[in-house]
Amino acid sequence: MSVADDPMSAGEVSVRCCIAGGGPAGMMLGLLLARAGVAVLVLEKHADFLRDFRGDTIHPSTLEIMYELGLLGEFLKQPHQEVRTIGAQIGDVFLRIADFSHLPTHCRFVALMPQWDFLNFIAAQAKGCPAFQLRMEAEVTELIEEGGRVTGIRAETPEGILTVRADLVVGADGRHSTVRANAGFETLDLGAPMDVLWMRLSRRPTDPEQTLGRIDAGRIFVMLNRGDYWQCAFVIPKGGFEQVHQAGLASFREEIVGLAPYLRDRVSELGDWPDVKLLTVAVDRLRDWHRPGLLCIGDAAHAMSPIGGVGINLAIQDAVAAANILTPRFLGGEISDDDLRAVQRRREFPTRAMQAVQVFMQNRVIGRVLESTGKLSPPLPLKLLARWSLLQRLPARLIGLGFRPEHVRISAGA
Ligand SMILES: Cc1cc2nc3c(=O)[nH]c(=O)nc-3n(C[C@H](O)[C@H](O)[C@H](O)COP(=O)(O)OP(=O)(O)OC[C@H]3O[C@@H](n4cnc5c(N)ncnc54)[C@H](O)[C@@H]3O)c2cc1C
């Protein structure tokens, strides 16, 4: 029976590039390819981008990409907050540890914006390109392989199974990537000693302005200023949620108050456990990011730790590098294995370097804090960082730009 006659089929389409996953990596790659005239289809399994507790940080390097695309002015009209410095409270001591105001970029701040607003913005820009298609509620379930090459995918949609034939399939479907599992890629697991509990608490005008990490014996609490609410992350030892749960919500609320006493009048907003979301942290990367006809980028190629909030940034940088390398190939003919290898070669160093920093921080700082029982005081390197404001430019550069930032090299309608 042909696809056209199969009542369970949603049909078959052909594109140059099919991207699995409409997250930051997939949507940015879709925009860049379509803007240059490459026919691209992005498949996203959810019906919208409206999911809570995704990272909300848009870093200076991503804002620079928006500038290079001529979209920065419009983008900054979206509601957002601007974080220009980052501080930490360790025990009773407050320290400023990163200052973005000297970065060599147009925006010297991290923009905090709900990820769905960011993705809706990218989608709206991409939809202006005739070569762009986005299909929501399309969950990629299977790779189509012919003669040792990936030639397309199958996706479940409300209308039935959609078959997509493509010169290149890109797996941008995140940390639990179906594409990478189906492709049988080998994964290097770097481990993480923690998980994170995410929650919202309302913010009052009298609260401090600053985005802040609060660190004390056995506890780490991060508060992101989101205007009328705080987006809070409570870091727990890996697998420790059951213990927190058993101790009860009242005890959890008290832990929060112990770290940020001014939240006492509103911790009751955490009325039941569904108000507290567990996010398991993974740090890993693929040994090979590609096979003939297939490339993985973003978290699908390398799940990042939440340390530094750099995952979205890296995902977008991957998309920019992939578009820079692959667009001329799409426009000129075929995509070869060498082209895909070139994308991995370009992005592997920044990924490995950032993961090395994250693993160092996880093991030397976070793991130790979570194991500690006595009152904490800042270690010497942090004291020096706080005292010499010049030194605060270093973490700002690492967080804000990462290693070897990418730039858009492909013009519209290239
Ligand atoms: C606790 C925690 C906090 C974090 N906080 C931050 C932060 O503050 N800042 C930051 O920069 N990063 C943060 N990160 C990391 C960040 O979320 C990721 O690195 C980033 O979202 C990766 O982008 P991506 O596009 O590669 O994947 P994702 O954002 O995961 O997007 C993948 C997309 O693919 C879709 N999808 C999945 N499977 C399929 C399928 N089979 N078919 C079709 N679609 C599919 C998903 O619905 C999703 O839309 C955090 C991570 C964790 C775990």
Coordinates of C-alpha atoms and ligand atoms in Angstrom, one line a residue:
M1 CA 0.0 0.0 0.0
S2 CA 1.4 3.4 -0.9
V3 CA 1.7 6.2 1.6
A4 CA -1.2 8.0 -0.2
D5 CA -3.6 5.1 0.3
D6 CA -2.7 4.4 3.9
P7 CA -5.5 5.8 6.2
M8 CA -2.9 5.9 9.1
S9 CA -0.6 8.1 7.0
A10 CA -0.4 11.9 7.2
G11 CA 1.4 11.9 3.8
E12 CA 5.0 12.2 2.7
V13 CA 7.0 15.4 2.1
S14 CA 10.5 16.1 0.8
V15 CA 12.7 18.9 2.1
R16 CA 16.4 19.7 1.9
C17 CA 16.7 19.7 5.7
C18 CA 14.4 18.2 8.4
I19 CA 15.0 19.3 11.9
A20 CA 13.7 17.2 14.8
G21 CA 12.9 19.5 17.8
G22 CA 11.8 23.1 18.0
G23 CA 14.0 24.2 20.9
P24 CA 16.6 26.9 20.7
A25 CA 19.0 24.8 18.5
G26 CA 16.3 23.6 16.1
M27 CA 14.5 26.9 15.7
M28 CA 17.6 29.0 15.2
L29 CA 19.0 26.5 12.6
G30 CA 15.6 26.5 10.9
L31 CA 15.6 30.3 10.7
L32 CA 19.2 30.6 9.4
L33 CA 18.8 28.0 6.7
A34 CA 15.4 29.2 5.6
R35 CA 16.6 32.8 5.5
A36 CA 19.3 31.7 3.1
G37 CA 16.7 30.0 0.9
V38 CA 17.2 26.3 2.0
A39 CA 13.9 24.4 2.3
V40 CA 13.7 23.3 5.9
L41 CA 11.0 21.7 8.0
V42 CA 11.1 21.8 11.8
L43 CA 9.1 19.1 13.7
E44 CA 8.2 19.9 17.3
K45 CA 6.4 17.3 19.3
H46 CA 4.5 19.7 21.5
A47 CA 1.5 21.8 20.4
D48 CA 3.2 25.1 21.6
F49 CA 6.4 26.4 23.1
L50 CA 4.5 27.1 26.4
R51 CA 6.4 24.9 28.8
D52 CA 7.5 26.1 32.2
F53 CA 10.9 25.6 33.8
R54 CA 13.0 25.7 30.6
G55 CA 16.1 27.9 30.9
D56 CA 15.2 31.5 30.4
T57 CA 18.6 33.1 29.9
I58 CA 19.6 34.9 26.6
H59 CA 23.3 35.5 26.9
P60 CA 25.3 38.4 25.3
S61 CA 26.6 36.1 22.5
T62 CA 23.0 35.2 21.5
L63 CA 22.0 38.8 21.7
E64 CA 25.0 39.5 19.4
I65 CA 23.6 36.9 16.9
M66 CA 20.3 38.8 17.0
Y67 CA 22.2 42.0 16.2
E68 CA 23.9 40.3 13.3
L69 CA 20.6 39.1 12.0
G70 CA 19.2 42.7 12.3
L71 CA 16.6 41.6 14.8
L72 CA 18.1 43.0 18.1
G73 CA 15.9 46.1 18.3
E74 CA 12.7 44.2 17.7
F75 CA 13.8 41.4 20.1
L76 CA 14.5 43.7 23.0
K77 CA 10.9 45.1 22.7
Q78 CA 9.8 41.7 24.1
P79 CA 9.3 41.9 27.9
H80 CA 12.6 40.9 29.6
Q81 CA 14.9 41.7 32.5
E82 CA 18.5 42.7 32.1
V83 CA 21.1 41.1 34.4
R84 CA 24.3 43.2 34.4
T85 CA 26.1 41.6 37.4
I86 CA 25.9 38.3 39.2
G87 CA 26.4 38.0 42.9
A88 CA 26.6 35.2 45.5
Q89 CA 25.8 35.1 49.2
I90 CA 28.1 32.6 50.9
G91 CA 27.2 32.2 54.6
D92 CA 26.8 35.8 55.7
V93 CA 29.0 37.4 53.1
F94 CA 27.8 38.9 49.9
L95 CA 30.2 38.9 46.9
R96 CA 29.9 40.2 43.3
I97 CA 31.4 37.6 41.1
A98 CA 30.6 38.6 37.5
D99 CA 30.3 41.9 35.8
F100 CA 29.1 42.0 32.1
S101 CA 29.5 45.7 31.6
H102 CA 32.9 45.4 29.8
L103 CA 32.0 42.7 27.2
P104 CA 32.9 43.6 23.6
T105 CA 29.2 43.1 22.5
H106 CA 26.3 45.4 21.8
C107 CA 24.4 44.1 24.8
R108 CA 26.4 44.0 28.0
F109 CA 23.9 42.0 30.0
V110 CA 22.1 38.6 30.1
A111 CA 18.4 39.0 29.1
L112 CA 16.0 37.0 31.1
M113 CA 13.0 36.1 28.9
P114 CA 10.6 33.1 29.1
Q115 CA 11.9 30.6 26.6
W116 CA 8.5 30.4 24.9
D117 CA 8.7 34.1 24.1
F118 CA 12.1 33.7 22.7
L119 CA 11.0 30.7 20.6
N120 CA 7.8 32.4 19.4
F121 CA 9.9 35.4 18.3
I122 CA 12.3 33.2 16.3
A123 CA 9.3 31.3 14.8
A124 CA 7.6 34.5 13.8
Q125 CA 10.8 35.7 12.0
A126 CA 11.3 32.3 10.4
K127 CA 7.7 32.2 9.1
G128 CA 8.5 35.3 7.1
C129 CA 10.8 33.1 5.0
P130 CA 9.1 31.1 2.2
A131 CA 11.6 28.2 2.7
F132 CA 10.6 27.7 6.3
Q133 CA 8.0 25.2 7.6
L134 CA 7.2 24.4 11.2
R135 CA 5.0 21.5 12.1
M136 CA 3.8 21.4 15.8
E137 CA 2.5 18.2 17.3
A138 CA 4.8 16.1 15.2
E139 CA 6.9 13.7 17.3
V140 CA 9.8 12.1 15.5
T141 CA 9.8 8.4 16.3
E142 CA 11.9 6.7 13.6
L143 CA 14.8 7.4 11.2
I144 CA 14.5 6.2 7.7
E145 CA 17.8 4.6 6.5
E146 CA 18.7 3.4 3.0
G147 CA 22.1 2.0 2.0
G148 CA 23.7 3.0 5.3
R149 CA 22.5 6.6 5.0
V150 CA 19.7 8.4 6.9
T151 CA 17.3 9.7 4.3
G152 CA 14.4 10.9 6.3
I153 CA 12.3 10.4 9.4
R154 CA 8.8 9.3 10.4
A155 CA 6.8 11.4 12.9
E156 CA 3.5 10.9 14.7
T157 CA 1.0 13.6 14.1
P158 CA -2.7 14.0 15.0
E159 CA -3.4 13.1 11.3
G160 CA -1.3 10.0 11.3
I161 CA 2.3 9.1 10.5
L162 CA 4.1 11.8 8.5
T163 CA 7.0 10.6 6.4
V164 CA 9.7 13.2 5.6
R165 CA 12.5 12.7 3.1
A166 CA 15.4 14.9 3.5
D167 CA 19.0 15.4 2.3
L168 CA 19.9 16.0 5.9
V169 CA 18.2 15.2 9.2
V170 CA 19.2 17.2 12.2
G171 CA 18.6 15.9 15.7
A172 CA 17.9 19.0 17.9
D173 CA 15.5 17.2 20.2
G174 CA 17.2 17.8 23.4
R175 CA 18.7 15.8 26.3
H176 CA 16.4 12.8 25.8
S177 CA 16.8 12.8 22.1
T178 CA 15.0 10.1 20.2
V179 CA 17.1 10.8 17.2
R180 CA 20.4 10.1 19.0
A181 CA 19.0 7.0 20.6
N182 CA 17.7 5.7 17.2
A183 CA 21.0 6.4 15.5
G184 CA 22.8 4.4 18.1
F185 CA 25.4 7.1 18.9
E186 CA 27.9 6.4 21.7
T187 CA 27.4 8.8 24.6
L188 CA 30.1 9.8 27.1
D189 CA 28.4 10.4 30.4
L190 CA 30.4 13.0 32.5
G191 CA 28.0 12.7 35.5
A192 CA 26.5 15.3 37.8
P193 CA 26.3 15.2 41.6
M194 CA 23.1 17.2 41.8
D195 CA 19.5 17.6 40.7
V196 CA 17.5 20.9 40.7
L197 CA 14.1 21.7 42.2
W198 CA 12.5 24.6 40.3
M199 CA 9.8 26.8 41.6
R200 CA 8.3 30.3 41.4
L201 CA 7.7 32.7 44.3
S202 CA 6.3 36.1 44.0
R203 CA 8.6 39.1 44.1
R204 CA 7.8 42.3 46.1
P205 CA 9.1 45.8 45.2
T206 CA 11.0 45.9 48.5
D207 CA 13.0 42.7 47.6
P208 CA 16.6 43.0 46.4
E209 CA 17.0 43.6 42.6
Q210 CA 19.9 41.2 42.0
T211 CA 20.0 37.8 40.5
L212 CA 21.7 35.9 43.2
G213 CA 23.1 32.5 44.3
R214 CA 22.7 31.8 48.1
I215 CA 25.1 29.2 49.4
D216 CA 25.2 27.8 52.9
A217 CA 26.0 24.6 54.7
G218 CA 24.6 21.8 52.5
R219 CA 22.3 24.2 50.5
I220 CA 22.4 26.2 47.3
F221 CA 19.5 28.4 46.2
V222 CA 19.5 30.5 43.1
M223 CA 17.0 33.3 42.6
L224 CA 16.5 34.9 39.1
N225 CA 14.7 38.2 39.1
R226 CA 11.7 37.9 36.7
G227 CA 10.0 41.2 37.6
D228 CA 7.0 40.2 39.5
Y229 CA 8.3 36.8 40.5
W230 CA 11.4 35.0 41.5
Q231 CA 12.4 31.9 39.4
C232 CA 14.1 29.8 42.1
A233 CA 16.4 26.8 41.8
F234 CA 17.1 24.7 44.9
V235 CA 20.0 22.4 44.3
I236 CA 19.9 19.0 45.9
P237 CA 22.2 16.0 45.9
K238 CA 21.7 13.7 42.9
G239 CA 18.7 11.4 43.6
G240 CA 17.9 13.3 46.8
F241 CA 14.3 14.4 46.0
E242 CA 12.8 11.4 47.8
Q243 CA 14.5 12.5 51.0
V244 CA 13.3 16.1 50.6
H245 CA 9.8 14.8 49.8
Q246 CA 9.7 12.6 52.9
A247 CA 10.9 15.4 55.2
G248 CA 7.7 17.3 54.1
L249 CA 6.8 20.5 52.4
A250 CA 6.9 22.5 55.6
S251 CA 10.5 21.5 56.2
F252 CA 11.4 22.4 52.6
R253 CA 9.8 25.8 53.0
E254 CA 11.8 26.4 56.1
E255 CA 15.0 25.5 54.2
I256 CA 14.2 28.2 51.7
V257 CA 13.4 30.7 54.5
G258 CA 16.7 29.8 56.1
L259 CA 18.5 31.0 53.0
A260 CA 16.3 34.0 52.0
P261 CA 14.5 35.1 55.2
Y262 CA 12.4 37.8 53.3
L263 CA 10.6 35.0 51.5
R264 CA 8.9 33.9 54.8
D265 CA 5.7 35.8 54.0
R266 CA 5.2 33.9 50.7
V267 CA 6.8 30.4 50.9
S268 CA 3.2 29.2 51.5
E269 CA 2.7 29.9 47.7
L270 CA 4.3 26.4 47.4
G271 CA 1.0 24.8 48.4
D272 CA 1.7 21.3 47.3
W273 CA 4.5 19.3 45.7
P274 CA 3.3 19.9 42.1
D275 CA 4.4 23.5 42.6
V276 CA 8.0 22.2 42.9
K277 CA 9.4 20.6 39.7
L278 CA 12.3 18.1 39.8
L279 CA 14.8 18.6 36.9
T280 CA 17.4 15.9 36.7
V281 CA 20.8 17.2 35.7
A282 CA 22.9 15.4 33.1
V283 CA 26.2 16.3 31.5
D284 CA 27.1 14.2 28.5
R285 CA 28.2 14.4 24.9
L286 CA 28.3 12.1 21.9
R287 CA 31.5 10.7 20.6
D288 CA 30.4 11.3 17.1
W289 CA 27.7 13.9 16.4
H290 CA 27.0 12.7 12.8
R291 CA 26.4 9.8 10.5
P292 CA 25.8 9.9 6.8
G293 CA 22.7 12.1 6.3
L294 CA 22.4 12.9 10.1
L295 CA 23.7 15.5 12.5
C296 CA 23.0 16.2 16.1
I297 CA 23.3 19.6 17.7
G298 CA 22.4 21.3 21.0
D299 CA 21.6 19.2 24.0
A300 CA 21.0 16.2 21.6
A301 CA 24.8 16.3 21.0
H302 CA 25.8 17.4 24.5
A303 CA 23.6 17.8 27.5
M304 CA 24.8 20.7 29.6
S305 CA 24.7 21.2 33.3
P306 CA 22.7 24.3 34.5
I307 CA 25.9 25.8 35.9
G308 CA 26.3 29.2 34.3
G309 CA 23.0 28.8 32.5
V310 CA 24.9 28.3 29.2
G311 CA 22.9 25.5 27.6
I312 CA 20.7 27.6 25.4
N313 CA 23.7 29.7 24.4
L314 CA 25.6 26.6 23.3
A315 CA 22.6 25.2 21.4
I316 CA 22.3 28.5 19.5
Q317 CA 26.0 28.6 18.8
D318 CA 25.8 25.1 17.3
A319 CA 23.0 26.2 15.1
V320 CA 25.0 29.2 13.8
A321 CA 28.1 27.1 13.1
A322 CA 26.0 24.4 11.4
A323 CA 24.3 27.1 9.2
N324 CA 27.6 28.8 8.4
I325 CA 29.2 25.5 7.2
L326 CA 26.2 23.7 5.6
T327 CA 24.3 26.5 3.8
P328 CA 26.9 26.9 1.0
R329 CA 26.8 23.1 0.6
F330 CA 23.0 23.0 0.5
L331 CA 22.9 25.7 -2.1
G332 CA 25.8 24.3 -4.1
G333 CA 24.9 20.6 -4.2
E334 CA 25.1 17.8 -1.6
I335 CA 26.0 17.5 2.1
S336 CA 29.0 15.2 2.6
D337 CA 30.3 13.5 5.7
D338 CA 33.2 15.9 5.7
D339 CA 30.7 18.8 6.0
L340 CA 29.1 17.2 9.0
R341 CA 32.5 16.4 10.5
A342 CA 33.4 20.0 10.0
V343 CA 30.4 21.1 12.2
Q344 CA 31.5 18.7 15.0
R345 CA 35.1 19.9 14.7
R346 CA 34.0 23.5 14.9
R347 CA 31.8 23.0 18.0
E348 CA 33.5 20.2 19.9
F349 CA 36.2 22.4 21.5
P350 CA 33.8 25.0 22.9
T351 CA 31.6 22.2 24.2
R352 CA 34.3 20.2 25.8
A353 CA 35.9 23.3 27.4
M354 CA 32.6 24.5 28.8
Q355 CA 31.7 21.0 30.1
A356 CA 35.2 20.8 31.7
V357 CA 34.5 24.1 33.6
Q358 CA 31.0 22.8 34.6
V359 CA 32.3 19.4 35.8
F360 CA 35.1 21.2 37.8
M361 CA 32.5 23.5 39.4
Q362 CA 30.2 20.5 40.1
N363 CA 32.9 18.4 41.8
R364 CA 35.0 21.1 43.5
V365 CA 32.3 23.6 44.5
I366 CA 28.7 22.2 44.3
G367 CA 29.4 18.7 45.5
R368 CA 31.5 20.0 48.4
V369 CA 28.8 22.5 49.4
L370 CA 26.1 19.9 49.3
E371 CA 28.2 17.6 51.6
S372 CA 29.1 20.4 54.0
T373 CA 27.4 20.7 57.4
G374 CA 29.2 23.7 59.1
K375 CA 28.8 27.4 58.4
L376 CA 30.4 28.4 55.1
S377 CA 32.7 31.2 54.3
P378 CA 33.9 32.3 50.8
P379 CA 37.0 30.5 49.6
L380 CA 40.1 32.7 48.8
P381 CA 39.7 32.8 45.0
L382 CA 36.1 34.1 45.4
K383 CA 37.3 36.7 47.9
L384 CA 39.9 37.9 45.4
L385 CA 37.3 38.0 42.6
A386 CA 35.0 40.2 44.7
R387 CA 37.8 42.5 45.8
W388 CA 39.3 43.1 42.3
S389 CA 36.5 44.2 40.0
L390 CA 38.8 43.7 37.0
L391 CA 38.7 39.9 37.7
Q392 CA 34.9 39.9 37.5
R393 CA 35.3 40.3 33.8
L394 CA 36.6 36.8 33.5
P395 CA 33.5 34.9 34.7
A396 CA 31.4 37.4 32.8
R397 CA 33.2 36.5 29.6
L398 CA 33.0 32.8 30.2
I399 CA 29.2 32.9 31.0
G400 CA 28.3 35.7 28.5
L401 CA 30.3 34.6 25.5
G402 CA 31.7 31.1 26.2
F403 CA 34.6 29.8 24.2
R404 CA 35.1 30.9 20.6
P405 CA 31.8 32.6 20.0
E406 CA 30.2 32.1 16.6
H407 CA 29.1 34.9 14.2
V408 CA 26.5 34.8 11.4
R409 CA 28.4 34.4 8.1
I410 CA 25.5 33.7 5.8
S411 CA 23.4 36.5 4.4
A412 CA 19.7 36.4 3.7
G413 CA 18.9 34.9 0.3
A414 CA 22.6 33.8 0.1
Ligands
LIG1 C1 17.6 22.3 35.6 C2 18.1 22.9 34.3 C3 18.1 24.3 34.3 C4 18.6 24.9 33.1 N1 18.7 26.3 33.1 C5 19.2 26.9 32.0 C6 19.3 28.3 32.0 O1 18.9 29.0 32.9 N2 19.9 28.8 30.9 C7 20.4 28.0 29.8 O2 21.0 28.6 28.9 N3 20.3 26.7 29.9 C8 19.7 26.1 30.9 N4 19.6 24.8 31.0 C9 20.0 24.0 29.8 C10 19.1 24.3 28.6 O3 17.7 24.0 29.0 C11 19.4 23.4 27.4 O4 20.8 23.3 27.2 C12 18.8 24.0 26.1 O5 17.4 24.1 26.2 C13 19.2 23.1 24.9 O6 18.5 23.5 23.8 P1 18.1 22.5 22.6 O7 17.4 23.2 21.6 O8 19.3 21.7 22.2 O9 17.2 21.4 23.3 P2 15.8 21.6 24.1 O10 15.6 23.0 24.6 O11 15.6 20.5 25.0 O12 14.7 21.5 22.9 C14 14.4 20.3 22.3 C15 13.0 20.4 21.7 O13 12.8 19.2 21.0 C16 11.4 18.7 21.2 N5 11.4 17.3 21.1 C17 11.9 16.4 21.9 N6 11.8 15.1 21.4 C18 11.2 15.3 20.2 C19 10.8 14.4 19.2 N7 11.0 13.1 19.3 N8 10.2 14.9 18.1 C20 10.0 16.3 17.9 N9 10.4 17.1 18.9 C21 11.0 16.7 20.0 C22 11.2 19.2 22.7 O14 9.8 19.3 22.9 C23 11.9 20.6 22.7 O15 11.1 21.6 22.2 C24 19.1 24.1 32.1 C25 19.0 22.7 32.1 C26 18.5 22.1 33.3 C27 18.5 20.7 33.3

